[in-house]
CSV table of C-alpha atoms in Angstrom, one decimal:
chain,number,residue,atom,x,y,z
A,11,MET,CA,196.6,-30.8,181.5
A,12,ASN,CA,200.2,-31.6,180.7
A,13,ASP,CA,200.3,-31.2,176.9
A,14,LYS,CA,201.9,-27.9,175.8
A,15,THR,CA,202.3,-26.0,172.6
A,16,VAL,CA,205.4,-23.8,172.8
A,17,ILE,CA,205.4,-20.7,170.6
A,18,ASN,CA,208.7,-20.2,169.0
A,19,MET,CA,209.6,-16.6,168.2
A,20,ASP,CA,211.5,-16.0,165.0
A,21,LYS,CA,214.5,-13.7,165.1
A,22,GLY,CA,213.9,-10.4,163.5
A,23,LYS,CA,210.2,-10.6,164.1
A,24,THR,CA,208.1,-9.3,167.0
A,25,PHE,CA,206.4,-12.7,167.3
A,26,SER,CA,205.3,-15.7,165.3
A,27,ARG,CA,202.6,-18.3,165.8
A,28,GLN,CA,202.4,-22.0,166.0
A,29,ASN,CA,199.1,-23.8,165.4
A,30,SER,CA,197.1,-24.9,168.4
A,31,SER,CA,196.3,-28.6,168.3
A,32,ALA,CA,194.9,-31.3,170.6
A,33,ASP,CA,193.8,-28.7,173.2
A,34,GLN,CA,197.4,-28.1,174.2
A,35,VAL,CA,198.4,-25.3,176.6
A,36,ILE,CA,200.0,-22.4,174.7
A,37,LEU,CA,203.4,-21.3,176.2
A,38,TYR,CA,206.0,-18.8,175.0
A,39,HIS,CA,209.6,-19.8,175.3
A,40,ASP,CA,211.6,-18.2,172.6
A,41,ALA,CA,209.8,-14.9,173.2
A,42,LEU,CA,212.1,-14.6,176.2
A,43,ASN,CA,215.8,-14.2,176.6
A,44,SER,CA,216.6,-14.5,180.3
A,45,ARG,CA,220.3,-13.7,179.9
A,46,THR,CA,219.7,-10.5,177.9
A,47,ASP,CA,216.8,-9.4,180.3
A,48,PHE,CA,218.9,-10.1,183.3
A,49,ASN,CA,221.9,-8.2,182.0
A,50,GLN,CA,219.7,-5.2,181.1
A,51,LEU,CA,218.1,-5.3,184.6
A,52,GLU,CA,221.5,-5.3,186.3
A,53,LYS,CA,222.4,-2.1,184.4
A,54,LEU,CA,219.2,-0.5,185.4
A,55,LEU,CA,219.7,-1.3,189.1
A,56,GLN,CA,222.8,0.6,190.1
A,57,ASN,CA,222.2,1.5,193.7
A,58,LEU,CA,221.4,-1.7,195.4
A,59,ASP,CA,222.4,-2.6,199.0
A,60,GLU,CA,224.1,-5.9,199.8
A,61,LYS,CA,220.8,-7.7,200.6
A,62,GLU,CA,219.3,-6.6,197.3
A,63,ARG,CA,222.4,-7.6,195.3
A,64,ASN,CA,222.2,-11.0,196.9
A,65,CYS,CA,218.6,-11.3,195.8
A,66,LEU,CA,219.6,-10.5,192.3
A,67,LYS,CA,222.4,-13.1,192.4
A,68,ASP,CA,219.9,-15.7,193.6
A,69,LEU,CA,217.6,-14.9,190.8
A,70,LYS,CA,220.5,-15.3,188.3
A,71,LYS,CA,221.4,-18.6,189.8
A,72,TYR,CA,217.8,-19.9,189.5
A,73,LEU,CA,217.2,-18.6,186.0
A,74,LEU,CA,220.6,-18.8,184.2
A,75,GLN,CA,222.4,-21.5,186.2
A,76,LYS,CA,219.3,-23.6,186.6
A,77,GLU,CA,219.8,-24.0,190.4
A,78,GLY,CA,216.9,-25.2,192.6
A,79,ALA,CA,213.8,-23.4,193.8
A,80,TRP,CA,215.3,-23.2,197.3
A,81,LEU,CA,216.8,-19.9,196.1
A,82,LEU,CA,213.3,-18.5,195.7
A,83,ASP,CA,212.8,-17.3,199.3
A,84,GLN,CA,210.7,-14.6,201.0
A,85,GLN,CA,213.6,-12.1,200.8
A,86,LEU,CA,213.7,-12.5,197.0
A,87,LEU,CA,209.9,-12.1,196.8
A,88,ASP,CA,210.0,-8.9,198.9
A,89,PHE,CA,212.8,-7.6,196.6
A,90,VAL,CA,210.7,-8.4,193.5
A,91,SER,CA,207.5,-6.9,195.1
A,92,GLY,CA,209.4,-3.7,195.9
A,93,LEU,CA,210.4,-3.2,192.3
A,94,LEU,CA,206.9,-3.8,191.1
A,95,GLU,CA,205.3,-1.5,193.7
A,96,HIS,CA,207.5,1.6,193.4
A,97,ARG,CA,205.9,3.4,190.5
A,98,SER,CA,208.6,6.1,190.5
A,99,LEU,CA,211.2,3.6,189.2
A,100,ASN,CA,212.0,3.4,185.5
A,101,PRO,CA,209.3,1.2,184.0
A,102,ASP,CA,211.9,-0.8,182.1
A,103,ILE,CA,212.9,-2.2,185.5
A,104,ARG,CA,209.5,-3.7,185.9
A,105,VAL,CA,209.4,-4.9,182.3
A,106,LYS,CA,212.7,-6.8,182.7
A,107,MET,CA,211.7,-8.3,186.1
A,108,VAL,CA,208.3,-9.5,184.9
A,109,ARG,CA,209.9,-11.0,181.8
A,110,LEU,CA,212.3,-12.9,184.1
A,111,LEU,CA,209.3,-14.1,186.1
A,112,ALA,CA,207.7,-15.3,182.8
A,113,ALA,CA,210.8,-17.3,182.1
A,114,GLY,CA,210.8,-18.7,185.6
A,115,ALA,CA,207.1,-19.7,185.3
A,116,GLU,CA,208.1,-22.2,182.7
A,117,ARG,CA,209.8,-24.3,185.4
A,118,GLN,CA,207.7,-26.8,187.3
A,119,ASP,CA,209.2,-25.7,190.7
A,120,PHE,CA,208.4,-22.0,190.2
A,121,SER,CA,204.9,-22.7,191.7
A,122,THR,CA,206.5,-22.5,195.1
A,123,PHE,CA,207.4,-18.9,194.5
A,124,LEU,CA,203.8,-18.1,193.4
A,125,GLN,CA,202.3,-19.8,196.5
A,126,MET,CA,204.7,-17.8,198.7
A,127,ASP,CA,202.9,-14.6,197.5
A,128,ARG,CA,199.6,-15.7,199.0
A,129,LYS,CA,199.9,-13.2,201.9
A,130,ASN,CA,200.6,-9.9,200.1
A,131,ARG,CA,199.6,-11.0,196.5
A,132,SER,CA,202.1,-8.5,195.1
A,133,LEU,CA,202.4,-10.2,191.7
A,134,LEU,CA,198.6,-10.2,191.2
A,135,LYS,CA,198.1,-6.7,192.5
A,136,TYR,CA,200.6,-5.5,190.0
A,137,SER,CA,198.9,-7.5,187.2
A,138,ASN,CA,195.6,-6.0,188.3
A,139,LEU,CA,196.9,-2.5,187.2
A,140,PHE,CA,197.1,-3.8,183.7
A,141,ASP,CA,195.1,-1.0,182.1
A,142,GLU,CA,197.5,1.6,183.7
A,143,LEU,CA,200.7,-0.1,182.6
A,144,SER,CA,202.9,0.7,179.6
A,145,VAL,CA,202.5,-1.6,176.5
A,146,GLU,CA,205.8,-3.3,177.3
A,147,GLU,CA,204.7,-4.0,180.8
A,148,GLN,CA,201.4,-5.3,179.6
A,149,LYS,CA,203.2,-7.7,177.2
A,150,ALA,CA,205.4,-9.0,180.1
A,151,VAL,CA,202.4,-9.6,182.4
A,152,ALA,CA,200.5,-11.4,179.7
A,153,LEU,CA,203.5,-13.6,178.9
A,154,PHE,CA,204.0,-14.3,182.6
A,155,LEU,CA,200.4,-15.5,183.1
A,156,CYS,CA,200.4,-17.6,179.9
A,157,ASN,CA,203.6,-19.3,181.0
A,158,ALA,CA,202.2,-20.0,184.5
A,159,PHE,CA,200.1,-22.7,182.7
A,160,SER,CA,203.3,-24.7,182.1
A,161,SER,CA,202.7,-26.6,185.4
A,162,THR,CA,199.6,-28.0,187.0
A,163,LYS,CA,200.2,-26.0,190.2
A,164,GLY,CA,201.0,-22.8,188.2
A,165,SER,CA,197.7,-23.1,186.3
A,166,GLU,CA,195.8,-23.7,189.5
A,167,TRP,CA,197.3,-20.5,190.9
A,168,VAL,CA,196.1,-18.6,187.9
A,169,MET,CA,192.6,-20.2,188.1
A,170,TYR,CA,192.2,-19.8,191.9
A,171,GLY,CA,188.7,-18.4,192.3
A,172,SER,CA,188.3,-17.7,196.0
A,173,PRO,CA,187.9,-14.0,196.7
A,174,TRP,CA,190.5,-11.9,198.6
A,175,SER,CA,190.7,-8.2,199.5
A,176,LEU,CA,192.2,-5.9,196.9
A,177,ASP,CA,191.7,-3.0,199.3
A,178,ALA,CA,189.3,-1.9,202.0
A,179,ASP,CA,186.4,-1.7,199.6
A,180,HIS,CA,187.0,-4.2,196.8
A,181,GLU,CA,187.5,-8.0,196.5
A,182,THR,CA,188.8,-9.9,193.5
A,183,SER,CA,190.5,-13.3,192.8
A,184,ASN,CA,193.4,-14.6,190.9
A,185,VAL,CA,191.3,-15.8,187.9
A,186,ARG,CA,189.4,-12.5,187.7
A,187,ILE,CA,192.7,-10.7,187.4
A,188,ALA,CA,193.9,-13.2,184.7
A,189,ALA,CA,190.6,-12.6,182.9
A,190,LYS,CA,191.1,-8.8,183.1
A,191,VAL,CA,194.6,-9.2,181.6
A,192,ALA,CA,193.4,-11.6,178.9
A,193,GLY,CA,190.4,-9.4,178.0
A,194,PHE,CA,192.3,-6.1,177.8
A,195,SER,CA,195.0,-7.8,175.7
A,196,MET,CA,192.4,-9.3,173.3
A,197,VAL,CA,190.8,-6.0,172.4
A,198,SER,CA,194.1,-4.1,172.3
A,199,TYR,CA,195.3,-2.6,169.0
A,200,THR,CA,198.8,-4.1,169.6
A,201,PRO,CA,199.1,-7.3,167.6
A,202,SER,CA,201.5,-9.0,170.0
A,203,LEU,CA,199.0,-8.3,172.9
A,204,GLN,CA,196.2,-9.8,170.8
A,205,GLU,CA,198.5,-12.9,170.3
A,206,TYR,CA,199.1,-13.2,174.1
A,207,GLY,CA,195.6,-12.4,175.0
A,208,SER,CA,194.1,-15.0,172.7
A,209,ALA,CA,196.6,-17.6,174.1
A,210,LEU,CA,195.7,-16.7,177.7
A,211,ILE,CA,191.9,-16.9,177.0
A,212,TYR,CA,192.5,-20.3,175.3
A,213,ASN,CA,194.5,-21.6,178.2
A,214,ILE,CA,191.8,-20.5,180.7
A,215,ALA,CA,189.0,-21.9,178.6
A,216,LEU,CA,190.6,-25.3,178.1
A,217,LYS,CA,191.7,-25.7,181.7
A,218,GLU,CA,189.6,-28.5,183.4
A,219,THR,CA,186.6,-26.9,185.1
A,220,LYS,CA,185.4,-27.5,188.6
A,221,ALA,CA,181.7,-28.3,188.5
A,222,LEU,CA,178.9,-30.1,190.2
A,223,LEU,CA,177.6,-33.2,188.4
A,224,VAL,CA,173.9,-33.0,188.9
A,225,PRO,CA,171.6,-36.0,188.1
A,226,LYS,CA,168.6,-34.5,186.3
A,227,ASN,CA,166.2,-37.2,187.4
A,228,LYS,CA,166.9,-36.3,191.1
A,229,TYR,CA,167.4,-32.6,191.2
A,230,THR,CA,166.3,-29.4,189.5
A,231,GLU,CA,168.3,-26.2,189.4
A,232,GLU,CA,166.0,-24.9,192.3
A,233,ASP,CA,167.1,-27.8,194.4
A,234,LEU,CA,170.8,-27.1,194.3
A,235,PRO,CA,171.1,-24.7,197.3
A,236,THR,CA,169.6,-27.4,199.5
A,237,VAL,CA,171.6,-30.5,198.4
A,238,GLN,CA,175.2,-31.5,199.1
A,239,LEU,CA,177.1,-32.5,196.0
A,240,PRO,CA,180.9,-32.4,195.8
A,241,TYR,CA,182.7,-30.1,193.3
A,242,SER,CA,185.4,-31.8,191.3
A,243,SER,CA,187.5,-31.1,188.2
A,244,VAL,CA,185.6,-32.2,185.1
A,245,PRO,CA,187.5,-33.2,181.9
A,246,ASN,CA,186.8,-30.9,179.0
A,247,GLN,CA,185.8,-33.9,176.8
A,248,ASP,CA,183.0,-34.7,179.3
A,249,ILE,CA,181.7,-31.1,179.2
A,250,MET,CA,182.0,-30.8,175.4
A,251,ASN,CA,180.2,-34.1,174.8
A,252,SER,CA,177.3,-33.3,177.2
A,253,THR,CA,173.9,-32.7,175.5
A,254,ASP,CA,170.5,-31.5,176.6
A,255,SER,CA,169.4,-35.1,176.7
A,256,SER,CA,172.2,-36.2,179.0
A,257,ALA,CA,171.2,-37.8,182.3
A,258,THR,CA,173.4,-35.3,184.1
A,259,GLN,CA,174.2,-31.6,183.8
A,260,PHE,CA,177.3,-29.7,184.9
A,261,VAL,CA,176.9,-26.7,187.2
A,262,THR,CA,180.0,-24.5,187.5
A,263,LEU,CA,181.0,-21.9,190.1
A,264,LYS,CA,179.7,-18.4,189.6
A,265,VAL,CA,183.2,-17.0,189.4
A,266,TYR,CA,184.0,-19.2,186.4
A,267,ASN,CA,180.7,-18.3,184.7
A,268,ASP,CA,181.5,-14.6,185.2
A,269,VAL,CA,185.0,-15.0,183.8
A,270,ALA,CA,183.6,-17.0,180.8
A,271,ALA,CA,181.1,-14.3,180.0
A,272,GLU,CA,183.8,-11.5,180.3
A,273,LEU,CA,186.2,-13.4,178.1
A,274,SER,CA,183.4,-14.2,175.6
A,275,MET,CA,182.7,-10.5,175.3
A,276,ALA,CA,186.3,-9.7,174.6
A,277,VAL,CA,186.5,-12.4,171.9
A,278,LEU,CA,183.4,-11.2,170.2
A,279,LYS,CA,184.6,-7.6,170.2
A,280,TYR,CA,187.8,-8.7,168.7
A,281,ILE,CA,186.1,-10.6,166.0
A,282,LYS,CA,183.8,-7.7,165.2
A,283,LYS,CA,186.5,-5.0,165.0
A,284,THR,CA,189.3,-7.1,163.2
A,285,LYS,CA,188.8,-7.2,159.5
A,286,SER,CA,191.4,-9.9,158.7
A,287,PRO,CA,192.2,-11.8,161.9
A,288,PRO,CA,195.1,-14.3,161.8
A,289,GLU,CA,193.6,-17.8,161.4
A,290,GLU,CA,195.4,-19.1,164.5
A,291,ILE,CA,194.0,-16.3,166.8
A,292,LEU,CA,190.5,-16.8,165.3
A,293,TYR,CA,190.7,-20.5,165.9
A,294,ARG,CA,191.7,-19.9,169.6
A,295,CYS,CA,188.7,-17.5,169.9
A,296,MET,CA,186.2,-20.0,168.4
A,297,ARG,CA,187.5,-22.9,170.4
A,298,SER,CA,187.2,-20.9,173.6
A,299,LEU,CA,183.7,-19.8,172.7
A,300,VAL,CA,182.7,-23.4,172.1
A,301,LYS,CA,183.9,-24.4,175.6
A,302,PHE,CA,182.1,-21.4,177.2
A,303,ALA,CA,178.9,-22.1,175.3
A,304,HIS,CA,178.8,-25.5,177.0
A,305,ILE,CA,178.9,-23.8,180.3
A,306,ILE,CA,176.8,-20.6,179.8
A,307,PRO,CA,175.0,-20.9,176.5
A,308,SER,CA,172.3,-18.3,177.4
A,309,ASP,CA,175.0,-15.8,178.4
A,310,ILE,CA,176.9,-16.3,175.1
A,311,MET,CA,173.7,-15.5,173.2
A,312,SER,CA,173.3,-12.3,175.2
A,313,CYS,CA,176.9,-11.4,174.6
A,314,VAL,CA,176.4,-11.9,170.8
A,315,ALA,CA,173.4,-9.7,170.9
A,316,MET,CA,175.1,-6.9,173.0
A,317,VAL,CA,178.2,-6.8,170.7
A,318,GLN,CA,175.9,-7.0,167.6
A,319,VAL,CA,178.3,-9.3,165.8
A,320,ASP,CA,177.3,-11.6,162.9
A,321,LEU,CA,179.6,-14.6,163.5
A,322,ASP,CA,178.4,-16.4,160.3
A,323,GLU,CA,179.5,-13.5,158.2
A,324,LEU,CA,182.8,-12.8,159.9
A,325,VAL,CA,184.0,-16.3,160.9
A,326,VAL,CA,183.0,-18.8,158.2
A,327,GLY,CA,185.5,-19.4,155.5
A,328,HIS,CA,188.8,-18.8,157.2
A,329,SER,CA,189.7,-22.5,157.5
A,330,ASP,CA,188.2,-25.9,157.9
A,331,ARG,CA,189.0,-26.1,161.7
A,332,VAL,CA,187.5,-22.6,162.3
A,333,ASP,CA,184.4,-23.6,160.3
A,334,ALA,CA,184.1,-26.8,162.4
A,335,GLU,CA,184.2,-24.8,165.6
A,336,MET,CA,181.7,-22.4,164.2
A,337,ALA,CA,179.3,-25.2,163.3
A,338,THR,CA,179.6,-26.7,166.9
A,339,LEU,CA,179.0,-23.2,168.4
A,340,ARG,CA,176.0,-22.6,166.2
A,341,SER,CA,174.5,-26.0,167.1
A,342,LYS,CA,175.0,-25.5,170.8
A,343,LEU,CA,173.4,-22.0,170.8
A,344,VAL,CA,170.5,-23.1,168.7
A,345,LYS,CA,169.7,-25.9,171.1
A,346,SER,CA,169.9,-23.6,174.0
A,347,LYS,CA,167.1,-21.5,172.6
A,348,GLN,CA,164.8,-24.5,172.2
């Protein structure tokens, strides 16, 4: 998906919103000021050795002087990882560094830096600590993951679903960590985190989904473990236009289904607890629920029951486009019960 909606941040305000349209990825550009963040980071890092100072210079060249991704080497990654991992450091150091990463993530060539982290996964392990971070750190992480959707490779890095070891006893994946960040942000009481969380959920929901295309006249769900069908990315329009009478059905990976259910729960909790949600955030929530309902309709019904939320009462009437999404969601869930 190449279309993007860039959120412009008004001076003097914490954040502002731009309407989502045409299923565009939501990015945050003017929420970040790389020059200010870099200058503040330099002041916070007073006792660097020569190698560390060189790393900081390379990061400055990449972000402020717009030099190439060849500057983003393993030595720089190790430097960034060290700052994120040392919890005894001033948390403002981590805030400024992650905000700089969020600015870098807007560039197409930044994906090389993300791929370089496949061995130690320092960026993701830090993000996985989301519920333990300060609010300012949380904002920076959410911005970073949102802006990673600015490139195809960056979004694929976020959506990577294969499991890897978090520690000796636990496994996770990139997309599960992104879902954790999005979910926690969505149910936060901090308005800016709700803004970023809804954008991240929206970006995840509207990313093309890898799925099996199963001919109904040949196979049943019970047959799937014994047949060989290739997974491929399925355009959202194909999924959204599918019906119960279609000749084929889409079967998605379990990790995506789990993430869809987790994010749906977060969205429903937000709708239930928020008396006057901003229309833009509510639209993102409903648009995401509609996408998830085409993948896991029964799970969405269960989520609604568990949260005990009356969507008709809380959603209808906010705007025409929100009402349209609510009508689509209602129709899909009613058909899933038949």
